[in-house]
GROMACS .gro file of C-alpha atoms in nm:
model
  295
    1MET     CA    1  -0.751  -1.395  -0.331
    2LYS     CA    2  -0.680  -1.149  -0.622
    3ILE     CA    3  -0.465  -0.810  -0.620
    4LEU     CA    4  -0.604  -0.519  -0.804
    5ASN     CA    5  -0.376  -0.234  -0.813
    6PHE     CA    6  -0.611   0.070  -0.923
    7GLY     CA    7  -0.315   0.305  -0.984
    8SER     CA    8  -0.106   0.567  -1.186
    9LEU     CA    9   0.075   0.514  -1.517
   10ASN     CA   10   0.334   0.771  -1.610
   11ILE     CA   11   0.619   0.821  -1.863
   12ASP     CA   12   0.910   0.942  -1.674
   13TYR     CA   13   1.160   1.172  -1.800
   14VAL     CA   14   1.465   1.155  -1.595
   15TYR     CA   15   1.741   1.430  -1.596
   16GLN     CA   16   2.083   1.363  -1.464
   17MET     CA   17   2.196   1.701  -1.281
   18ASP     CA   18   2.486   1.822  -1.083
   19HIS     CA   19   2.226   1.959  -0.847
   20PHE     CA   20   1.880   2.034  -0.820
   21VAL     CA   21   1.760   2.346  -1.021
   22ARG     CA   22   1.715   2.645  -0.790
   23GLU     CA   23   1.490   2.928  -0.826
   24GLY     CA   24   1.560   3.136  -1.125
   25GLU     CA   25   1.837   2.913  -1.219
   26THR     CA   26   1.893   2.743  -1.558
   27ILE     CA   27   2.125   2.492  -1.607
   28SER     CA   28   2.202   2.207  -1.839
   29SER     CA   29   2.144   1.828  -1.761
   30ASP     CA   30   2.396   1.568  -1.832
   31SER     CA   31   2.167   1.322  -1.975
   32LEU     CA   32   1.799   1.238  -2.050
   33GLU     CA   33   1.658   0.884  -2.019
   34ILE     CA   34   1.285   0.767  -2.054
   35PHE     CA   35   1.137   0.510  -1.850
   36CYS     CA   36   0.784   0.375  -1.782
   37GLY     CA   37   0.681   0.471  -1.424
   38GLY     CA   38   0.411   0.602  -1.206
   39LYS     CA   39   0.368   0.485  -0.829
   40GLY     CA   40   0.087   0.262  -0.983
   41LEU     CA   41   0.303   0.088  -1.234
   42ASN     CA   42   0.607   0.057  -1.023
   43GLN     CA   43   0.402  -0.109  -0.762
   44SER     CA   44   0.229  -0.357  -1.007
   45LEU     CA   45   0.553  -0.465  -1.158
   46ALA     CA   46   0.713  -0.508  -0.804
   47LEU     CA   47   0.425  -0.713  -0.700
   48SER     CA   48   0.434  -0.931  -1.026
   49LYS     CA   49   0.814  -0.969  -0.997
   50SER     CA   50   0.750  -1.071  -0.595
   51GLY     CA   51   0.573  -1.368  -0.753
   52VAL     CA   52   0.197  -1.286  -0.737
   53LYS     CA   53  -0.078  -1.224  -1.010
   54VAL     CA   54  -0.161  -0.875  -1.062
   55TRP     CA   55  -0.460  -0.682  -1.230
   56HIS     CA   56  -0.393  -0.325  -1.308
   57ALA     CA   57  -0.680  -0.071  -1.361
   58GLY     CA   58  -0.613   0.298  -1.461
   59ALA     CA   59  -0.602   0.533  -1.771
   60VAL     CA   60  -0.357   0.627  -2.022
   61GLY     CA   61  -0.352   0.853  -2.331
   62GLU     CA   62  -0.452   0.701  -2.686
   63LEU     CA   63  -0.152   0.819  -2.850
   64ASP     CA   64   0.110   0.777  -2.604
   65GLY     CA   65   0.015   0.510  -2.369
   66GLU     CA   66   0.094   0.191  -2.535
   67ILE     CA   67   0.440   0.177  -2.409
   68LEU     CA   68   0.302   0.144  -2.047
   69THR     CA   69   0.047  -0.123  -2.115
   70GLN     CA   70   0.296  -0.331  -2.298
   71GLN     CA   71   0.558  -0.306  -2.005
   72LEU     CA   72   0.272  -0.441  -1.764
   73GLU     CA   73   0.200  -0.707  -2.000
   74GLN     CA   74   0.553  -0.804  -2.049
   75PHE     CA   75   0.539  -0.926  -1.691
   76GLY     CA   76   0.221  -1.096  -1.709
   77ILE     CA   77   0.010  -0.839  -1.545
   78ASP     CA   78  -0.351  -0.816  -1.667
   79THR     CA   79  -0.427  -0.475  -1.821
   80SER     CA   80  -0.793  -0.525  -1.945
   81ASN     CA   81  -0.905  -0.250  -1.715
   82ILE     CA   82  -0.672   0.018  -1.829
   83LYS     CA   83  -0.874   0.250  -2.050
   84GLN     CA   84  -0.769   0.484  -2.329
   85VAL     CA   85  -0.854   0.861  -2.306
   86LYS     CA   86  -0.798   1.152  -2.537
   87ASN     CA   87  -0.577   1.342  -2.290
   88LYS     CA   88  -0.207   1.282  -2.280
   89THR     CA   89  -0.076   1.008  -2.070
   90GLY     CA   90   0.067   1.105  -1.723
   91HIS     CA   91   0.410   1.196  -1.676
   92ALA     CA   92   0.683   1.291  -1.443
   93ILE     CA   93   0.987   1.525  -1.482
   94ILE     CA   94   1.263   1.368  -1.245
   95GLN     CA   95   1.593   1.555  -1.148
   96LYS     CA   96   1.864   1.328  -1.024
   97ASN     CA   97   2.150   1.455  -0.859
   98GLN     CA   98   2.532   1.314  -0.822
   99GLU     CA   99   2.406   1.129  -0.483
  100GLY     CA  100   2.129   0.948  -0.661
  101GLN     CA  101   1.881   1.159  -0.473
  102ASN     CA  102   1.561   1.300  -0.682
  103GLY     CA  103   1.306   1.575  -0.720
  104ILE     CA  104   0.993   1.488  -0.909
  105LEU     CA  105   0.718   1.707  -1.089
  106LEU     CA  106   0.413   1.524  -1.160
  107TYR     CA  107   0.163   1.587  -1.439
  108GLY     CA  108  -0.150   1.389  -1.384
  109GLY     CA  109  -0.277   1.362  -1.755
  110ALA     CA  110  -0.487   1.055  -1.813
  111ASN     CA  111  -0.452   0.931  -1.439
  112GLN     CA  112  -0.701   1.233  -1.328
  113GLU     CA  113  -0.968   1.074  -1.570
  114ILE     CA  114  -1.089   0.784  -1.384
  115THR     CA  115  -1.471   0.787  -1.373
  116LYS     CA  116  -1.702   0.626  -1.105
  117ASP     CA  117  -1.833   0.407  -1.407
  118GLN     CA  118  -1.505   0.265  -1.461
  119VAL     CA  119  -1.464   0.193  -1.094
  120ASP     CA  120  -1.789   0.005  -1.091
  121HIS     CA  121  -1.705  -0.176  -1.391
  122VAL     CA  122  -1.352  -0.256  -1.257
  123LEU     CA  123  -1.480  -0.377  -0.910
  124ASN     CA  124  -1.754  -0.604  -1.040
  125GLU     CA  125  -1.449  -0.848  -1.110
  126PHE     CA  126  -1.336  -0.850  -0.760
  127GLY     CA  127  -1.479  -0.962  -0.431
  128GLU     CA  128  -1.445  -1.014  -0.061
  129GLY     CA  129  -1.088  -1.080   0.072
  130ASP     CA  130  -0.934  -0.937  -0.257
  131PHE     CA  131  -0.653  -0.685  -0.217
  132VAL     CA  132  -0.691  -0.331  -0.390
  133ILE     CA  133  -0.387  -0.147  -0.367
  134LEU     CA  134  -0.401   0.266  -0.403
  135GLN     CA  135  -0.187   0.563  -0.413
  136ASN     CA  136  -0.288   0.936  -0.457
  137GLU     CA  137  -0.181   1.005  -0.802
  138ILE     CA  138  -0.525   0.907  -0.945
  139ASN     CA  139  -0.880   1.090  -0.901
  140GLU     CA  140  -1.169   0.890  -0.726
  141VAL     CA  141  -0.964   0.735  -0.464
  142GLY     CA  142  -1.220   0.789  -0.218
  143TYR     CA  143  -1.499   0.650  -0.441
  144ILE     CA  144  -1.296   0.350  -0.501
  145MET     CA  145  -1.221   0.291  -0.123
  146GLU     CA  146  -1.589   0.319  -0.037
  147GLN     CA  147  -1.712   0.088  -0.305
  148ALA     CA  148  -1.410  -0.169  -0.223
  149TYR     CA  149  -1.505  -0.175   0.126
  150GLY     CA  150  -1.869  -0.241   0.064
  151LYS     CA  151  -1.737  -0.545  -0.122
  152GLY     CA  152  -1.501  -0.655   0.158
  153MET     CA  153  -1.200  -0.595  -0.021
  154ARG     CA  154  -0.869  -0.540   0.179
  155ILE     CA  155  -0.751  -0.170   0.130
  156VAL     CA  156  -0.387  -0.088   0.104
  157LEU     CA  157  -0.317   0.287   0.074
  158ASN     CA  158   0.003   0.467  -0.005
  159PRO     CA  159  -0.076   0.822   0.057
  160SER     CA  160   0.176   0.961  -0.175
  161PRO     CA  161   0.203   1.212  -0.305
  162MET     CA  162   0.049   1.376   0.020
  163ASN     CA  163  -0.198   1.649  -0.030
  164SER     CA  164  -0.522   1.802   0.085
  165LYS     CA  165  -0.735   1.536  -0.092
  166ILE     CA  166  -0.614   1.265   0.164
  167TRP     CA  167  -0.849   1.422   0.413
  168SER     CA  168  -1.167   1.368   0.192
  169TYR     CA  169  -1.098   0.988   0.203
  170PRO     CA  170  -1.268   0.724   0.427
  171LEU     CA  171  -0.943   0.652   0.591
  172HIS     CA  172  -1.106   0.443   0.850
  173TYR     CA  173  -1.175   0.177   0.570
  174VAL     CA  174  -0.801   0.133   0.527
  175GLU     CA  175  -0.645  -0.192   0.638
  176PHE     CA  176  -0.277  -0.135   0.556
  177PHE     CA  177  -0.130   0.212   0.553
  178ILE     CA  178   0.219   0.202   0.378
  179LEU     CA  179   0.395   0.560   0.436
  180ASN     CA  180   0.715   0.744   0.518
  181GLU     CA  181   0.779   0.974   0.813
  182ILE     CA  182   0.687   1.282   0.610
  183GLU     CA  183   0.349   1.145   0.512
  184ALA     CA  184   0.291   0.999   0.875
  185GLY     CA  185   0.368   1.329   1.013
  186ASP     CA  186   0.133   1.523   0.786
  187ILE     CA  187  -0.160   1.270   0.867
  188CYS     CA  188  -0.086   1.303   1.247
  189GLN     CA  189  -0.023   1.661   1.220
  190LYS     CA  190   0.270   1.607   1.456
  191SER     CA  191   0.623   1.559   1.457
  192GLY     CA  192   0.841   1.298   1.624
  193SER     CA  193   1.054   0.989   1.596
  194GLY     CA  194   0.964   0.675   1.391
  195ARG     CA  195   0.813   0.477   1.686
  196GLU     CA  196   0.635   0.803   1.808
  197LEU     CA  197   0.482   0.839   1.474
  198LEU     CA  198   0.377   0.461   1.453
  199ASP     CA  199   0.216   0.497   1.772
  200GLN     CA  200   0.015   0.803   1.694
  201LEU     CA  201  -0.082   0.638   1.353
  202ALA     CA  202  -0.206   0.335   1.559
  203GLU     CA  203  -0.403   0.556   1.788
  204LYS     CA  204  -0.563   0.737   1.505
  205PHE     CA  205  -0.647   0.432   1.292
  206PRO     CA  206  -0.689   0.159   1.553
  207GLY     CA  207  -0.799  -0.094   1.314
  208ALA     CA  208  -0.546  -0.049   1.059
  209LYS     CA  209  -0.165  -0.233   1.017
  210ILE     CA  210   0.092   0.036   0.974
  211LEU     CA  211   0.397   0.015   0.791
  212LEU     CA  212   0.641   0.309   0.826
  213THR     CA  213   0.939   0.344   0.606
  214LEU     CA  214   1.223   0.567   0.747
  215GLY     CA  215   1.483   0.573   0.486
  216GLN     CA  216   1.827   0.487   0.640
  217ASP     CA  217   1.656   0.398   0.953
  218GLY     CA  218   1.486   0.092   0.804
  219SER     CA  219   1.117   0.043   0.860
  220LEU     CA  220   0.861  -0.033   1.120
  221TYR     CA  221   0.541  -0.246   1.108
  222LYS     CA  222   0.281  -0.251   1.353
  223ASP     CA  223  -0.033  -0.492   1.376
  224GLY     CA  224  -0.230  -0.465   1.704
  225ASP     CA  225   0.041  -0.521   1.981
  226GLN     CA  226   0.312  -0.658   1.750
  227VAL     CA  227   0.582  -0.434   1.642
  228PHE     CA  228   0.853  -0.550   1.387
  229GLU     CA  229   1.163  -0.357   1.305
  230GLN     CA  230   1.368  -0.378   0.966
  231GLU     CA  231   1.722  -0.260   0.895
  232ILE     CA  232   1.804  -0.151   0.565
  233TYR     CA  233   2.071  -0.332   0.338
  234GLN     CA  234   2.358  -0.112   0.260
  235VAL     CA  235   2.443  -0.069  -0.099
  236GLN     CA  236   2.613   0.199  -0.325
  237VAL     CA  237   2.297   0.426  -0.422
  238VAL     CA  238   2.246   0.511  -0.783
  239ASP     CA  239   1.882   0.634  -0.803
  240THR     CA  240   1.638   0.616  -0.518
  241THR     CA  241   1.340   0.661  -0.758
  242GLY     CA  242   1.085   0.371  -0.728
  243ALA     CA  243   1.253   0.225  -0.394
  244GLY     CA  244   0.937   0.284  -0.193
  245ASP     CA  245   0.721   0.139  -0.469
  246THR     CA  246   0.943  -0.172  -0.483
  247PHE     CA  247   0.932  -0.195  -0.094
  248THR     CA  248   0.554  -0.170  -0.114
  249GLY     CA  249   0.500  -0.463  -0.401
  250TYR     CA  250   0.722  -0.691  -0.213
  251PHE     CA  251   0.574  -0.642   0.139
  252ILE     CA  252   0.206  -0.691   0.011
  253GLY     CA  253   0.328  -0.975  -0.238
  254GLY     CA  254   0.494  -1.163   0.043
  255LEU     CA  255   0.197  -1.132   0.265
  256SER     CA  256  -0.043  -1.252  -0.010
  257LEU     CA  257   0.193  -1.553  -0.066
  258GLY     CA  258   0.175  -1.660   0.297
  259GLU     CA  259   0.507  -1.499   0.416
  260THR     CA  260   0.518  -1.374   0.774
  261PRO     CA  261   0.522  -1.002   0.841
  262GLY     CA  262   0.895  -1.028   0.952
  263GLN     CA  263   0.970  -1.232   0.632
  264ALA     CA  264   0.786  -0.986   0.393
  265LEU     CA  265   0.964  -0.699   0.538
  266ASP     CA  266   1.297  -0.861   0.526
  267HIS     CA  267   1.237  -0.943   0.140
  268ALA     CA  268   1.097  -0.608   0.073
  269ALA     CA  269   1.403  -0.433   0.215
  270LYS     CA  270   1.623  -0.653   0.008
  271ALA     CA  271   1.422  -0.575  -0.301
  272ALA     CA  272   1.444  -0.202  -0.243
  273SER     CA  273   1.816  -0.204  -0.162
  274ILE     CA  274   1.867  -0.380  -0.508
  275ALA     CA  275   1.647  -0.128  -0.672
  276VAL     CA  276   1.817   0.173  -0.547
  277SER     CA  277   2.152   0.018  -0.677
  278ARG     CA  278   2.038   0.038  -1.026
  279ALA     CA  279   1.916   0.353  -1.253
  280GLY     CA  280   1.558   0.404  -1.324
  281ALA     CA  281   1.219   0.323  -1.137
  282ALA     CA  282   1.059   0.032  -1.316
  283PRO     CA  283   1.363  -0.107  -1.476
  284SER     CA  284   1.538  -0.122  -1.118
  285ILE     CA  285   1.288  -0.369  -0.966
  286PRO     CA  286   1.465  -0.714  -0.894
  287THR     CA  287   1.298  -1.051  -0.959
  288ARG     CA  288   1.215  -1.267  -0.664
  289ASP     CA  289   1.505  -1.485  -0.753
  290GLU     CA  290   1.733  -1.207  -0.724
  291VAL     CA  291   1.601  -1.110  -0.399
  292LEU     CA  292   1.629  -1.455  -0.262
  293ASN     CA  293   1.972  -1.536  -0.371
  294GLY     CA  294   2.138  -1.173  -0.402
  295TYR     CA  295   2.267  -1.175  -0.064
   0.00000   0.00000   0.00000
């Protein structure tokens, strides 16, 4: 079984703020830090640190993307399917307030220059039973899903950031949905408690497994008639950026290593708690040894 992450690659510019900028307001930041990021890169790092081999596909700029491929390669991730384009690498402007919460502005850049030819070339290396992990920060997600499903691959979708493009995707091909309660409410076009949203998603996508993250209320996972509940591990929050990506990587990584859903959820929750206790997105992701021995 192979794990392909066809995902975004960003450079994160993180500004420490007293509070988020309001309309019409100009304020100074306390600091600026630059990190490797993007939901795709973060999830690949989390997968690799969970103990599995990862192939990453995507796109970066010719002049500013090398830092991202080097970061992936440092952790043993295959980058042979990352293409270089003339556009700038995608980036994010992240405001982080005193409570560790964040507000994010994305620029797609090279992440929006995936082509069908690239998709076909990449998927030639993968086949039935292999995982393909997708987020909503690149283009051609729908085409990737169609081609991957035709090859019998197992599709994992994290529909973030949520926007109108989601409705154009063949969502009935998805085996694993990993999403938060806001994204779940948008997809269901209803509001409700975590359990209500979980049931609504399962009714809408009866063939899928649903992992719903609920912030301080933990997470819920539904596979057919089985439902697992997972509480969070309480820590001092420094920075929540990348916590969801860490959770995703450790959960799918755990399942691919043969863990039960309950074990994978517990390890994912521990990994995410360690991540929020540290600064940055990619740098905050813990190793499996830290997760297993940190508590």
